[in-house]
JSON list of C-alpha atoms in Angstrom, two decimals:
[
{"chain": "A", "resi": 1, "resn": "ASP", "atom": "CA", "xyz": [42.84, 111.24, 29.13]},
{"chain": "A", "resi": 2, "resn": "ILE", "atom": "CA", "xyz": [42.57, 115.00, 29.67]},
{"chain": "A", "resi": 3, "resn": "GLN", "atom": "CA", "xyz": [42.69, 115.95, 33.35]},
{"chain": "A", "resi": 4, "resn": "MET", "atom": "CA", "xyz": [40.70, 118.97, 34.51]},
{"chain": "A", "resi": 5, "resn": "THR", "atom": "CA", "xyz": [41.82, 120.75, 37.67]},
{"chain": "A", "resi": 6, "resn": "GLN", "atom": "CA", "xyz": [39.67, 123.38, 39.36]},
{"chain": "A", "resi": 7, "resn": "SER", "atom": "CA", "xyz": [40.75, 125.86, 41.96]},
{"chain": "A", "resi": 8, "resn": "PRO", "atom": "CA", "xyz": [39.87, 126.55, 44.61]},
{"chain": "A", "resi": 9, "resn": "SER", "atom": "CA", "xyz": [38.05, 123.41, 45.80]},
{"chain": "A", "resi": 10, "resn": "SER", "atom": "CA", "xyz": [35.90, 125.55, 48.06]},
{"chain": "A", "resi": 11, "resn": "LEU", "atom": "CA", "xyz": [35.36, 129.25, 48.45]},
{"chain": "A", "resi": 12, "resn": "SER", "atom": "CA", "xyz": [33.66, 131.36, 51.08]},
{"chain": "A", "resi": 13, "resn": "ALA", "atom": "CA", "xyz": [32.03, 134.53, 49.81]},
{"chain": "A", "resi": 14, "resn": "SER", "atom": "CA", "xyz": [29.24, 136.97, 50.53]},
{"chain": "A", "resi": 15, "resn": "VAL", "atom": "CA", "xyz": [26.26, 138.25, 48.63]},
{"chain": "A", "resi": 16, "resn": "GLY", "atom": "CA", "xyz": [27.43, 140.96, 46.26]},
{"chain": "A", "resi": 17, "resn": "ASP", "atom": "CA", "xyz": [31.00, 139.64, 45.96]},
{"chain": "A", "resi": 18, "resn": "ARG", "atom": "CA", "xyz": [32.75, 139.10, 42.65]},
{"chain": "A", "resi": 19, "resn": "VAL", "atom": "CA", "xyz": [33.98, 135.52, 42.43]},
{"chain": "A", "resi": 20, "resn": "THR", "atom": "CA", "xyz": [36.31, 133.77, 40.01]},
{"chain": "A", "resi": 21, "resn": "ILE", "atom": "CA", "xyz": [36.80, 130.01, 39.67]},
{"chain": "A", "resi": 22, "resn": "THR", "atom": "CA", "xyz": [39.67, 128.64, 37.62]},
{"chain": "A", "resi": 23, "resn": "CYS", "atom": "CA", "xyz": [39.85, 125.47, 35.56]},
{"chain": "A", "resi": 24, "resn": "ARG", "atom": "CA", "xyz": [43.03, 124.12, 34.00]},
{"chain": "A", "resi": 25, "resn": "ALA", "atom": "CA", "xyz": [43.24, 121.37, 31.38]},
{"chain": "A", "resi": 26, "resn": "SER", "atom": "CA", "xyz": [46.19, 118.99, 31.19]},
{"chain": "A", "resi": 27, "resn": "GLN", "atom": "CA", "xyz": [46.47, 119.66, 27.45]},
{"chain": "A", "resi": 28, "resn": "ARG", "atom": "CA", "xyz": [45.18, 122.26, 25.05]},
{"chain": "A", "resi": 29, "resn": "ILE", "atom": "CA", "xyz": [41.44, 121.98, 24.41]},
{"chain": "A", "resi": 30, "resn": "SER", "atom": "CA", "xyz": [40.79, 125.15, 22.37]},
{"chain": "A", "resi": 31, "resn": "THR", "atom": "CA", "xyz": [37.47, 126.47, 23.72]},
{"chain": "A", "resi": 32, "resn": "TYR", "atom": "CA", "xyz": [35.82, 123.08, 24.25]},
{"chain": "A", "resi": 33, "resn": "LEU", "atom": "CA", "xyz": [35.03, 123.90, 27.87]},
{"chain": "A", "resi": 34, "resn": "ASN", "atom": "CA", "xyz": [31.69, 123.98, 29.66]},
{"chain": "A", "resi": 35, "resn": "TRP", "atom": "CA", "xyz": [30.61, 125.09, 33.14]},
{"chain": "A", "resi": 36, "resn": "TYR", "atom": "CA", "xyz": [27.79, 123.60, 35.22]},
{"chain": "A", "resi": 37, "resn": "GLN", "atom": "CA", "xyz": [26.12, 124.57, 38.46]},
{"chain": "A", "resi": 38, "resn": "GLN", "atom": "CA", "xyz": [24.78, 121.93, 40.83]},
{"chain": "A", "resi": 39, "resn": "LYS", "atom": "CA", "xyz": [22.67, 122.47, 43.92]},
{"chain": "A", "resi": 40, "resn": "PRO", "atom": "CA", "xyz": [22.25, 119.76, 46.58]},
{"chain": "A", "resi": 41, "resn": "GLY", "atom": "CA", "xyz": [19.96, 116.95, 45.48]},
{"chain": "A", "resi": 42, "resn": "LYS", "atom": "CA", "xyz": [19.54, 118.39, 41.99]},
{"chain": "A", "resi": 43, "resn": "ALA", "atom": "CA", "xyz": [20.91, 117.61, 38.56]},
{"chain": "A", "resi": 44, "resn": "PRO", "atom": "CA", "xyz": [23.67, 119.84, 37.20]},
{"chain": "A", "resi": 45, "resn": "LYS", "atom": "CA", "xyz": [22.63, 122.77, 35.05]},
{"chain": "A", "resi": 46, "resn": "LEU", "atom": "CA", "xyz": [24.58, 124.12, 32.10]},
{"chain": "A", "resi": 47, "resn": "LEU", "atom": "CA", "xyz": [25.75, 127.71, 32.61]},
{"chain": "A", "resi": 48, "resn": "ILE", "atom": "CA", "xyz": [28.43, 128.39, 30.01]},
{"chain": "A", "resi": 49, "resn": "TYR", "atom": "CA", "xyz": [29.38, 126.43, 26.89]},
{"chain": "A", "resi": 50, "resn": "ASP", "atom": "CA", "xyz": [32.28, 126.77, 24.47]},
{"chain": "A", "resi": 51, "resn": "ALA", "atom": "CA", "xyz": [34.21, 128.59, 27.20]},
{"chain": "A", "resi": 52, "resn": "SER", "atom": "CA", "xyz": [32.33, 131.89, 26.96]},
{"chain": "A", "resi": 53, "resn": "SER", "atom": "CA", "xyz": [28.82, 131.42, 25.57]},
{"chain": "A", "resi": 54, "resn": "LEU", "atom": "CA", "xyz": [26.04, 132.01, 28.06]},
{"chain": "A", "resi": 55, "resn": "GLN", "atom": "CA", "xyz": [23.36, 129.34, 28.05]},
{"chain": "A", "resi": 56, "resn": "SER", "atom": "CA", "xyz": [19.86, 130.65, 27.39]},
{"chain": "A", "resi": 57, "resn": "GLY", "atom": "CA", "xyz": [18.10, 131.69, 30.58]},
{"chain": "A", "resi": 58, "resn": "VAL", "atom": "CA", "xyz": [21.28, 132.00, 32.65]},
{"chain": "A", "resi": 59, "resn": "PRO", "atom": "CA", "xyz": [21.71, 135.42, 34.33]},
{"chain": "A", "resi": 60, "resn": "SER", "atom": "CA", "xyz": [24.27, 137.74, 32.76]},
{"chain": "A", "resi": 61, "resn": "ARG", "atom": "CA", "xyz": [26.24, 137.98, 36.02]},
{"chain": "A", "resi": 62, "resn": "PHE", "atom": "CA", "xyz": [27.78, 134.65, 34.96]},
{"chain": "A", "resi": 63, "resn": "SER", "atom": "CA", "xyz": [30.58, 134.82, 32.41]},
{"chain": "A", "resi": 64, "resn": "GLY", "atom": "CA", "xyz": [33.31, 132.55, 31.15]},
{"chain": "A", "resi": 65, "resn": "SER", "atom": "CA", "xyz": [36.63, 133.13, 29.46]},
{"chain": "A", "resi": 66, "resn": "GLY", "atom": "CA", "xyz": [39.76, 131.36, 28.36]},
{"chain": "A", "resi": 67, "resn": "SER", "atom": "CA", "xyz": [41.15, 129.09, 25.69]},
{"chain": "A", "resi": 68, "resn": "GLY", "atom": "CA", "xyz": [43.86, 126.50, 25.38]},
{"chain": "A", "resi": 69, "resn": "THR", "atom": "CA", "xyz": [44.47, 125.22, 28.89]},
{"chain": "A", "resi": 70, "resn": "ASP", "atom": "CA", "xyz": [43.29, 127.97, 31.25]},
{"chain": "A", "resi": 71, "resn": "PHE", "atom": "CA", "xyz": [39.69, 128.98, 31.83]},
{"chain": "A", "resi": 72, "resn": "THR", "atom": "CA", "xyz": [37.71, 131.04, 34.31]},
{"chain": "A", "resi": 73, "resn": "LEU", "atom": "CA", "xyz": [34.12, 131.30, 35.46]},
{"chain": "A", "resi": 74, "resn": "THR", "atom": "CA", "xyz": [33.23, 134.66, 36.96]},
{"chain": "A", "resi": 75, "resn": "ILE", "atom": "CA", "xyz": [30.14, 135.63, 38.90]},
{"chain": "A", "resi": 76, "resn": "SER", "atom": "CA", "xyz": [30.07, 139.42, 38.93]},
{"chain": "A", "resi": 77, "resn": "SER", "atom": "CA", "xyz": [27.80, 139.94, 41.95]},
{"chain": "A", "resi": 78, "resn": "LEU", "atom": "CA", "xyz": [26.88, 136.90, 43.99]},
{"chain": "A", "resi": 79, "resn": "GLN", "atom": "CA", "xyz": [23.22, 136.30, 44.69]},
{"chain": "A", "resi": 80, "resn": "PRO", "atom": "CA", "xyz": [21.86, 133.99, 47.41]},
{"chain": "A", "resi": 81, "resn": "GLU", "atom": "CA", "xyz": [20.79, 131.42, 44.81]},
{"chain": "A", "resi": 82, "resn": "ASP", "atom": "CA", "xyz": [24.37, 131.16, 43.47]},
{"chain": "A", "resi": 83, "resn": "PHE", "atom": "CA", "xyz": [25.67, 129.24, 46.47]},
{"chain": "A", "resi": 84, "resn": "ALA", "atom": "CA", "xyz": [26.24, 125.84, 44.90]},
{"chain": "A", "resi": 85, "resn": "THR", "atom": "CA", "xyz": [28.94, 123.59, 43.45]},
{"chain": "A", "resi": 86, "resn": "TYR", "atom": "CA", "xyz": [30.44, 124.45, 40.07]},
{"chain": "A", "resi": 87, "resn": "TYR", "atom": "CA", "xyz": [32.07, 122.03, 37.65]},
{"chain": "A", "resi": 88, "resn": "CYS", "atom": "CA", "xyz": [34.07, 122.56, 34.50]},
{"chain": "A", "resi": 89, "resn": "GLN", "atom": "CA", "xyz": [34.03, 119.87, 31.77]},
{"chain": "A", "resi": 90, "resn": "GLN", "atom": "CA", "xyz": [36.02, 119.43, 28.58]},
{"chain": "A", "resi": 91, "resn": "SER", "atom": "CA", "xyz": [34.31, 118.31, 25.39]},
{"chain": "A", "resi": 92, "resn": "TYR", "atom": "CA", "xyz": [37.49, 118.25, 23.28]},
{"chain": "A", "resi": 93, "resn": "SER", "atom": "CA", "xyz": [37.88, 114.48, 23.36]},
{"chain": "A", "resi": 94, "resn": "SER", "atom": "CA", "xyz": [36.41, 111.38, 24.93]},
{"chain": "A", "resi": 95, "resn": "PRO", "atom": "CA", "xyz": [36.46, 110.60, 27.84]},
{"chain": "A", "resi": 96, "resn": "TYR", "atom": "CA", "xyz": [34.65, 113.86, 28.58]},
{"chain": "A", "resi": 97, "resn": "THR", "atom": "CA", "xyz": [36.22, 114.67, 31.91]},
{"chain": "A", "resi": 98, "resn": "PHE", "atom": "CA", "xyz": [35.00, 117.00, 34.64]},
{"chain": "A", "resi": 99, "resn": "GLY", "atom": "CA", "xyz": [36.89, 119.05, 37.15]},
{"chain": "A", "resi": 100, "resn": "GLN", "atom": "CA", "xyz": [36.58, 117.99, 40.79]},
{"chain": "A", "resi": 101, "resn": "GLY", "atom": "CA", "xyz": [34.18, 120.82, 41.58]},
{"chain": "A", "resi": 102, "resn": "THR", "atom": "CA", "xyz": [34.27, 124.11, 43.47]},
{"chain": "A", "resi": 103, "resn": "THR", "atom": "CA", "xyz": [31.83, 124.58, 46.32]},
{"chain": "A", "resi": 104, "resn": "LEU", "atom": "CA", "xyz": [30.77, 128.17, 46.86]},
{"chain": "A", "resi": 105, "resn": "GLU", "atom": "CA", "xyz": [29.78, 128.76, 50.48]},
{"chain": "A", "resi": 106, "resn": "ILE", "atom": "CA", "xyz": [28.52, 131.70, 52.44]},
{"chain": "B", "resi": 1, "resn": "GLN", "atom": "CA", "xyz": [9.28, 121.40, 27.28]},
{"chain": "B", "resi": 2, "resn": "VAL", "atom": "CA", "xyz": [12.52, 119.56, 26.63]},
{"chain": "B", "resi": 3, "resn": "GLN", "atom": "CA", "xyz": [12.92, 116.92, 29.31]},
{"chain": "B", "resi": 4, "resn": "LEU", "atom": "CA", "xyz": [14.75, 113.69, 30.06]},
{"chain": "B", "resi": 5, "resn": "VAL", "atom": "CA", "xyz": [13.53, 111.20, 32.64]},
{"chain": "B", "resi": 6, "resn": "GLU", "atom": "CA", "xyz": [15.61, 108.31, 33.99]},
{"chain": "B", "resi": 7, "resn": "SER", "atom": "CA", "xyz": [14.23, 105.18, 35.58]},
{"chain": "B", "resi": 8, "resn": "GLY", "atom": "CA", "xyz": [15.33, 101.70, 36.58]},
{"chain": "B", "resi": 9, "resn": "GLY", "atom": "CA", "xyz": [17.59, 102.40, 39.52]},
{"chain": "B", "resi": 10, "resn": "GLY", "atom": "CA", "xyz": [17.45, 100.46, 42.76]},
{"chain": "B", "resi": 11, "resn": "LEU", "atom": "CA", "xyz": [19.27, 98.29, 45.27]},
{"chain": "B", "resi": 12, "resn": "VAL", "atom": "CA", "xyz": [21.28, 95.42, 43.85]},
{"chain": "B", "resi": 13, "resn": "LYS", "atom": "CA", "xyz": [23.85, 92.99, 45.28]},
{"chain": "B", "resi": 14, "resn": "PRO", "atom": "CA", "xyz": [27.47, 93.01, 44.14]},
{"chain": "B", "resi": 15, "resn": "GLY", "atom": "CA", "xyz": [27.78, 91.07, 40.91]},
{"chain": "B", "resi": 16, "resn": "GLY", "atom": "CA", "xyz": [24.20, 91.85, 39.99]},
{"chain": "B", "resi": 17, "resn": "SER", "atom": "CA", "xyz": [22.67, 93.72, 37.07]},
{"chain": "B", "resi": 18, "resn": "LEU", "atom": "CA", "xyz": [20.32, 96.60, 36.40]},
{"chain": "B", "resi": 19, "resn": "ARG", "atom": "CA", "xyz": [18.94, 98.25, 33.29]},
{"chain": "B", "resi": 20, "resn": "LEU", "atom": "CA", "xyz": [18.50, 102.00, 33.35]},
{"chain": "B", "resi": 21, "resn": "SER", "atom": "CA", "xyz": [16.22, 103.82, 30.95]},
{"chain": "B", "resi": 22, "resn": "CYS", "atom": "CA", "xyz": [16.26, 107.40, 29.72]},
{"chain": "B", "resi": 23, "resn": "ALA", "atom": "CA", "xyz": [13.09, 108.69, 28.09]},
{"chain": "B", "resi": 24, "resn": "ALA", "atom": "CA", "xyz": [12.73, 111.98, 26.28]},
{"chain": "B", "resi": 25, "resn": "SER", "atom": "CA", "xyz": [9.86, 114.39, 25.92]},
{"chain": "B", "resi": 26, "resn": "GLY", "atom": "CA", "xyz": [9.64, 117.66, 24.05]},
{"chain": "B", "resi": 27, "resn": "PHE", "atom": "CA", "xyz": [12.21, 116.63, 21.47]},
{"chain": "B", "resi": 28, "resn": "THR", "atom": "CA", "xyz": [13.05, 113.74, 19.18]},
{"chain": "B", "resi": 29, "resn": "LEU", "atom": "CA", "xyz": [15.63, 111.64, 20.93]},
{"chain": "B", "resi": 30, "resn": "SER", "atom": "CA", "xyz": [16.67, 109.92, 17.70]},
{"chain": "B", "resi": 31, "resn": "ASP", "atom": "CA", "xyz": [18.17, 113.19, 16.40]},
{"chain": "B", "resi": 32, "resn": "HIS", "atom": "CA", "xyz": [20.66, 113.44, 19.23]},
{"chain": "B", "resi": 33, "resn": "TYR", "atom": "CA", "xyz": [23.68, 111.93, 20.95]},
{"chain": "B", "resi": 34, "resn": "ILE", "atom": "CA", "xyz": [22.81, 110.87, 24.50]},
{"chain": "B", "resi": 35, "resn": "SER", "atom": "CA", "xyz": [25.22, 110.40, 27.37]},
{"chain": "B", "resi": 36, "resn": "TRP", "atom": "CA", "xyz": [25.16, 108.86, 30.82]},
{"chain": "B", "resi": 37, "resn": "ILE", "atom": "CA", "xyz": [26.98, 110.58, 33.70]},
{"chain": "B", "resi": 38, "resn": "ARG", "atom": "CA", "xyz": [27.12, 109.38, 37.29]},
{"chain": "B", "resi": 39, "resn": "GLN", "atom": "CA", "xyz": [27.82, 110.87, 40.69]},
{"chain": "B", "resi": 40, "resn": "ALA", "atom": "CA", "xyz": [28.86, 108.75, 43.65]},
{"chain": "B", "resi": 41, "resn": "PRO", "atom": "CA", "xyz": [27.64, 109.91, 47.06]},
{"chain": "B", "resi": 42, "resn": "GLY", "atom": "CA", "xyz": [29.43, 113.10, 48.09]},
{"chain": "B", "resi": 43, "resn": "LYS", "atom": "CA", "xyz": [31.65, 112.98, 45.01]},
{"chain": "B", "resi": 44, "resn": "GLY", "atom": "CA", "xyz": [32.00, 114.77, 41.69]},
{"chain": "B", "resi": 45, "resn": "LEU", "atom": "CA", "xyz": [30.65, 114.03, 38.25]},
{"chain": "B", "resi": 46, "resn": "GLU", "atom": "CA", "xyz": [31.97, 111.14, 36.16]},
{"chain": "B", "resi": 47, "resn": "TRP", "atom": "CA", "xyz": [31.11, 110.69, 32.49]},
{"chain": "B", "resi": 48, "resn": "VAL", "atom": "CA", "xyz": [30.16, 107.05, 31.82]},
{"chain": "B", "resi": 49, "resn": "SER", "atom": "CA", "xyz": [29.15, 106.56, 28.19]},
{"chain": "B", "resi": 50, "resn": "TYR", "atom": "CA", "xyz": [27.58, 108.10, 25.10]},
{"chain": "B", "resi": 51, "resn": "ILE", "atom": "CA", "xyz": [25.78, 106.86, 22.03]},
{"chain": "B", "resi": 52, "resn": "SER", "atom": "CA", "xyz": [25.34, 108.60, 18.69]},
{"chain": "B", "resi": 53, "resn": "SER", "atom": "CA", "xyz": [21.95, 109.38, 17.19]},
{"chain": "B", "resi": 54, "resn": "SER", "atom": "CA", "xyz": [22.04, 106.29, 14.98]},
{"chain": "B", "resi": 55, "resn": "GLY", "atom": "CA", "xyz": [23.67, 104.09, 17.60]},
{"chain": "B", "resi": 56, "resn": "SER", "atom": "CA", "xyz": [26.69, 103.45, 15.40]},
{"chain": "B", "resi": 57, "resn": "ILE", "atom": "CA", "xyz": [29.17, 105.35, 17.62]},
{"chain": "B", "resi": 58, "resn": "ILE", "atom": "CA", "xyz": [29.53, 104.32, 21.25]},
{"chain": "B", "resi": 59, "resn": "HIS", "atom": "CA", "xyz": [32.15, 105.26, 23.83]},
{"chain": "B", "resi": 60, "resn": "TYR", "atom": "CA", "xyz": [32.65, 104.15, 27.43]},
{"chain": "B", "resi": 61, "resn": "ALA", "atom": "CA", "xyz": [34.74, 105.29, 30.35]},
{"chain": "B", "resi": 62, "resn": "ASP", "atom": "CA", "xyz": [37.50, 102.79, 31.18]},
{"chain": "B", "resi": 63, "resn": "SER", "atom": "CA", "xyz": [35.92, 102.27, 34.60]},
{"chain": "B", "resi": 64, "resn": "VAL", "atom": "CA", "xyz": [32.82, 100.65, 33.05]},
{"chain": "B", "resi": 65, "resn": "LYS", "atom": "CA", "xyz": [34.10, 99.22, 29.77]},
{"chain": "B", "resi": 66, "resn": "GLY", "atom": "CA", "xyz": [33.17, 95.57, 29.40]},
{"chain": "B", "resi": 67, "resn": "ARG", "atom": "CA", "xyz": [30.55, 95.77, 32.16]},
{"chain": "B", "resi": 68, "resn": "PHE", "atom": "CA", "xyz": [28.10, 98.44, 30.98]},
{"chain": "B", "resi": 69, "resn": "THR", "atom": "CA", "xyz": [26.29, 98.53, 27.63]},
{"chain": "B", "resi": 70, "resn": "ILE", "atom": "CA", "xyz": [24.56, 101.55, 26.18]},
{"chain": "B", "resi": 71, "resn": "SER", "atom": "CA", "xyz": [21.85, 101.14, 23.55]},
{"chain": "B", "resi": 72, "resn": "ARG", "atom": "CA", "xyz": [18.89, 102.99, 22.14]},
{"chain": "B", "resi": 73, "resn": "ASP", "atom": "CA", "xyz": [15.46, 102.33, 20.69]},
{"chain": "B", "resi": 74, "resn": "ASN", "atom": "CA", "xyz": [14.58, 105.37, 18.64]},
{"chain": "B", "resi": 75, "resn": "ALA", "atom": "CA", "xyz": [11.08, 104.04, 17.99]},
{"chain": "B", "resi": 76, "resn": "LYS", "atom": "CA", "xyz": [10.48, 104.24, 21.75]},
{"chain": "B", "resi": 77, "resn": "ASN", "atom": "CA", "xyz": [12.36, 107.53, 22.10]},
{"chain": "B", "resi": 78, "resn": "SER", "atom": "CA", "xyz": [14.55, 105.90, 24.74]},
{"chain": "B", "resi": 79, "resn": "VAL", "atom": "CA", "xyz": [18.18, 105.18, 25.58]},
{"chain": "B", "resi": 80, "resn": "TYR", "atom": "CA", "xyz": [19.27, 102.41, 27.91]},
{"chain": "B", "resi": 81, "resn": "LEU", "atom": "CA", "xyz": [22.25, 101.59, 30.08]},
{"chain": "B", "resi": 82, "resn": "GLN", "atom": "CA", "xyz": [22.70, 97.93, 30.99]},
{"chain": "B", "resi": 83, "resn": "LEU", "atom": "CA", "xyz": [24.80, 97.61, 34.14]},
{"chain": "B", "resi": 84, "resn": "ASP", "atom": "CA", "xyz": [26.38, 94.17, 34.71]},
{"chain": "B", "resi": 85, "resn": "SER", "atom": "CA", "xyz": [28.94, 92.82, 37.18]},
{"chain": "B", "resi": 86, "resn": "LEU", "atom": "CA", "xyz": [28.16, 95.67, 39.53]},
{"chain": "B", "resi": 87, "resn": "THR", "atom": "CA", "xyz": [30.50, 96.53, 42.40]},
{"chain": "B", "resi": 88, "resn": "THR", "atom": "CA", "xyz": [30.08, 98.84, 45.35]},
{"chain": "B", "resi": 89, "resn": "GLU", "atom": "CA", "xyz": [32.13, 101.40, 43.38]},
{"chain": "B", "resi": 90, "resn": "ASP", "atom": "CA", "xyz": [29.19, 101.72, 40.96]},
{"chain": "B", "resi": 91, "resn": "THR", "atom": "CA", "xyz": [26.91, 103.12, 43.67]},
{"chain": "B", "resi": 92, "resn": "ALA", "atom": "CA", "xyz": [25.85, 106.52, 42.36]},
{"chain": "B", "resi": 93, "resn": "VAL", "atom": "CA", "xyz": [23.10, 108.66, 40.95]},
{"chain": "B", "resi": 94, "resn": "TYR", "atom": "CA", "xyz": [23.00, 108.07, 37.20]},
{"chain": "B", "resi": 95, "resn": "TYR", "atom": "CA", "xyz": [21.98, 110.94, 34.95]},
{"chain": "B", "resi": 96, "resn": "CYS", "atom": "CA", "xyz": [21.27, 110.93, 31.24]},
{"chain": "B", "resi": 97, "resn": "ALA", "atom": "CA", "xyz": [21.83, 114.09, 29.23]},
{"chain": "B", "resi": 98, "resn": "LYS", "atom": "CA", "xyz": [21.64, 115.28, 25.66]},
{"chain": "B", "resi": 99, "resn": "LEU", "atom": "CA", "xyz": [25.13, 115.68, 24.25]},
{"chain": "B", "resi": 100, "resn": "LEU", "atom": "CA", "xyz": [26.07, 118.35, 21.70]},
{"chain": "B", "resi": 101, "resn": "ASN", "atom": "CA", "xyz": [29.59, 119.33, 22.79]},
{"chain": "B", "resi": 102, "resn": "ARG", "atom": "CA", "xyz": [27.95, 119.93, 26.16]},
{"chain": "B", "resi": 103, "resn": "PHE", "atom": "CA", "xyz": [25.53, 118.08, 28.41]},
{"chain": "B", "resi": 104, "resn": "ASP", "atom": "CA", "xyz": [22.14, 119.78, 28.28]},
{"chain": "B", "resi": 105, "resn": "PRO", "atom": "CA", "xyz": [19.52, 119.15, 29.44]},
{"chain": "B", "resi": 106, "resn": "TRP", "atom": "CA", "xyz": [19.99, 116.58, 32.20]},
{"chain": "B", "resi": 107, "resn": "GLY", "atom": "CA", "xyz": [17.42, 114.25, 33.65]},
{"chain": "B", "resi": 108, "resn": "GLN", "atom": "CA", "xyz": [16.67, 114.25, 37.36]},
{"chain": "B", "resi": 109, "resn": "GLY", "atom": "CA", "xyz": [18.76, 111.10, 37.92]},
{"chain": "B", "resi": 110, "resn": "THR", "atom": "CA", "xyz": [18.10, 107.58, 39.13]},
{"chain": "B", "resi": 111, "resn": "GLN", "atom": "CA", "xyz": [19.88, 106.12, 42.15]},
{"chain": "B", "resi": 112, "resn": "VAL", "atom": "CA", "xyz": [21.79, 102.85, 41.97]},
{"chain": "B", "resi": 113, "resn": "ILE", "atom": "CA", "xyz": [22.92, 101.30, 45.24]},
{"chain": "B", "resi": 114, "resn": "VAL", "atom": "CA", "xyz": [25.18, 98.25, 45.14]},
{"chain": "B", "resi": 115, "resn": "SER", "atom": "CA", "xyz": [25.28, 96.59, 48.53]},
{"chain": "B", "resi": 116, "resn": "SER", "atom": "CA", "xyz": [25.12, 93.13, 50.05]}
]
């Protein structure tokens, strides 16, 4: 199975900050990497697919990059509604594993 | 509006069974792979299973293989997850999601609690 490791596990930031979350795969996965945002009590929401493609309706302050084993999610200027937990997920091969999550806190 | 709605969760004793349903609206479920993903209380996301559009391709996570069964009824625009031999480790919110190299959209989830 492909292991996905996110860092950091939690992050304190302020409105307006630029934030980067990293995700590392245990083997090469090309660009088969997706990012999700989850708020408490809600279902996850797709933000970025195929490592760098912005899902329709997602603000442009979110961006993704990377290929192979190392990936990043960047939020260029944090907004109050961005405080949530973020997960990466590989779709290279089954089982489709998720990272452990990064909680973004004020 | 593309939407998925789960149902069937509840409280069940260890060793018991439940059948979860995932219904679609706003799109034709039969055209798509559908997956189940779960989230234990306070924990991260765990992929559970997926089924192809025709039902001919099915995969399970090792943690549920032999205990859970995914199926679909395209005539009813629904996908099901039969949960058998439940343990307390299966307590979670269960989500269904459309799968096309990514999970989108997701349903709102249905809670399964396994407790004596």
